[in-house]
Short mmCIF file of C-alpha atoms in Angstrom, two decimals:
data_model
loop_
_atom_site.label_atom_id
_atom_site.label_comp_id
_atom_site.label_asym_id
_atom_site.label_seq_id
_atom_site.Cartn_x
_atom_site.Cartn_y
_atom_site.Cartn_z
CA UNK D 160 -187.98 12.64 -50.93
CA UNK D 161 -188.16 16.38 -50.36
CA UNK D 162 -184.82 18.10 -50.17
CA UNK D 163 -183.89 21.74 -49.65
CA UNK D 164 -180.30 22.78 -50.20
CA UNK D 165 -179.12 26.23 -49.22
CA UNK D 166 -176.04 27.94 -50.62
CA UNK D 167 -174.45 31.35 -50.81
CA UNK D 168 -173.46 31.85 -47.21
CA UNK D 169 -170.03 33.01 -46.16
CA UNK D 170 -167.96 35.62 -44.39
CA UNK D 171 -168.59 39.25 -45.25
CA UNK D 172 -167.71 42.59 -43.73
CA UNK D 173 -170.35 44.79 -42.21
CA UNK D 174 -172.10 46.77 -44.90
CA UNK D 175 -171.58 44.05 -47.46
CA UNK D 176 -174.05 41.87 -49.32
CA UNK D 177 -174.80 38.20 -49.81
CA UNK D 178 -177.31 36.34 -51.90
CA UNK D 179 -178.58 33.08 -50.48
CA UNK D 180 -180.18 30.44 -52.66
CA UNK D 181 -182.31 27.44 -51.78
CA UNK D 182 -182.86 24.73 -54.35
CA UNK D 183 -185.82 22.47 -53.69
CA UNK D 184 -186.36 19.00 -55.06
CA UNK D 185 -188.62 16.01 -54.54
CA UNK D 186 -191.89 17.73 -55.32
CA UNK D 187 -193.23 20.75 -57.16
CA UNK D 188 -193.16 23.74 -54.85
CA UNK D 189 -194.78 26.21 -57.19
CA UNK D 190 -197.91 26.54 -55.02
CA UNK D 191 -196.17 26.52 -51.64
CA UNK D 192 -195.02 29.34 -49.44
CA UNK D 193 -191.27 29.48 -49.01
CA UNK D 194 -189.42 31.16 -46.22
CA UNK D 195 -186.09 31.95 -44.67
CA UNK D 196 -185.29 31.65 -40.98
CA UNK D 197 -182.07 32.11 -39.05
CA UNK D 198 -180.55 30.94 -35.82
CA UNK D 199 -177.72 32.73 -34.07
CA UNK D 200 -175.56 30.98 -31.46
CA UNK D 201 -177.43 30.62 -28.21
CA UNK D 202 -180.66 31.97 -29.65
CA UNK D 203 -183.87 30.48 -30.95
CA UNK D 204 -184.55 30.14 -34.62
CA UNK D 205 -186.37 33.21 -35.91
CA UNK D 206 -188.31 34.24 -38.96
CA UNK D 207 -186.55 36.34 -41.59
CA UNK D 208 -188.73 36.46 -44.71
CA UNK D 209 -191.37 34.55 -46.65
CA UNK D 210 -192.92 34.66 -50.08
CA UNK D 211 -196.14 33.23 -51.47
CA UNK D 212 -196.30 30.95 -54.46
CA UNK D 213 -196.87 33.67 -57.04
CA UNK D 214 -194.30 36.02 -55.57
CA UNK D 215 -196.98 38.67 -55.14
CA UNK D 216 -196.83 38.70 -51.34
CA UNK D 217 -193.72 38.98 -49.22
CA UNK D 218 -193.33 39.35 -45.48
CA UNK D 219 -190.20 40.43 -43.63
CA UNK D 220 -189.04 40.54 -40.05
CA UNK D 221 -188.63 44.08 -38.81
CA UNK D 222 -184.95 43.42 -38.23
CA UNK D 223 -184.27 42.91 -41.95
CA UNK D 224 -186.97 45.04 -43.57
CA UNK D 225 -185.46 47.38 -46.13
CA UNK D 226 -182.21 45.41 -46.25
CA UNK D 227 -183.35 42.02 -47.53
CA UNK D 228 -185.36 40.91 -50.52
CA UNK D 229 -186.87 37.47 -50.94
CA UNK D 230 -187.70 36.18 -54.39
CA UNK D 231 -188.40 32.89 -56.11
CA UNK D 232 -188.11 31.20 -59.47
CA UNK D 233 -190.76 28.49 -59.68
CA UNK D 234 -189.35 27.14 -62.93
CA UNK D 235 -186.15 26.38 -61.04
CA UNK D 236 -187.81 25.45 -57.72
CA UNK D 237 -185.50 27.97 -56.10
CA UNK D 238 -185.96 30.74 -53.57
CA UNK D 239 -183.46 33.52 -52.97
CA UNK D 240 -182.64 35.94 -50.18
CA UNK D 241 -180.69 39.04 -51.18
CA UNK D 242 -179.17 40.60 -48.09
CA UNK D 243 -177.65 44.08 -48.20
CA UNK D 244 -176.14 46.39 -45.60
CA UNK D 245 -175.29 43.40 -43.48
CA UNK D 246 -174.65 43.89 -39.78
CA UNK D 247 -172.75 41.74 -37.27
CA UNK D 248 -176.09 40.89 -35.66
CA UNK D 249 -177.12 39.19 -38.90
CA UNK D 250 -174.57 36.47 -38.16
CA UNK D 251 -176.44 33.18 -37.99
CA UNK D 252 -177.17 29.94 -39.75
CA UNK D 253 -179.81 30.67 -42.36
CA UNK D 254 -182.42 28.03 -43.13
CA UNK D 255 -184.76 27.67 -46.05
CA UNK D 256 -188.20 26.20 -45.35
CA UNK D 257 -191.39 25.28 -47.16
CA UNK D 258 -194.94 25.71 -45.92
CA UNK D 259 -197.35 23.56 -47.91
CA UNK D 260 -200.15 26.09 -47.48
CA UNK D 261 -200.84 29.15 -49.58
CA UNK D 262 -201.14 31.68 -46.75
CA UNK D 263 -197.85 33.34 -45.90
CA UNK D 264 -196.99 32.66 -42.27
CA UNK D 265 -194.10 33.57 -40.05
CA UNK D 266 -194.16 30.87 -37.37
CA UNK D 267 -191.54 28.19 -37.82
CA UNK D 268 -194.00 25.61 -36.47
CA UNK D 269 -196.08 26.06 -39.63
CA UNK D 270 -193.32 25.04 -42.00
CA UNK D 271 -193.16 21.47 -43.20
CA UNK D 272 -189.74 21.01 -44.75
CA UNK D 273 -186.37 22.43 -43.81
CA UNK D 274 -182.93 22.65 -45.30
CA UNK D 275 -179.68 22.04 -43.46
CA UNK D 276 -178.73 25.69 -43.32
CA UNK D 277 -175.93 27.89 -44.55
CA UNK D 278 -173.65 29.94 -42.30
CA UNK D 279 -173.56 33.71 -42.66
CA UNK D 280 -170.90 35.54 -40.69
CA UNK D 281 -170.68 39.32 -40.70
CA UNK D 282 -167.51 40.84 -39.29
CA UNK D 283 -167.40 44.32 -37.80
#
């Protein structure tokens, strides 16, 4: 059974940093695209970042570009999201997801497996 478990969320002041992790199990994800999405209260879930299976291609939402870095360790079946210069508008539940295809995509409908999410709260 495929399982994605996020960790690393928490409460941080504006301007601070957090590093989210997502540990995957149940299959080998080394050839899959992995992504991060987020959902703020009252809003739809939105794309944050994605990375292809080699780590050679990354895509970011404009809202986080330059502040976030996605990376992965295939040996550990883990994907990371380093978030710097956090803003109150980054407050959301952050979800890890896996797309079983090689092409990096940003639509949540394309992703096959999802984690339960980790809360990130940025205070002003």
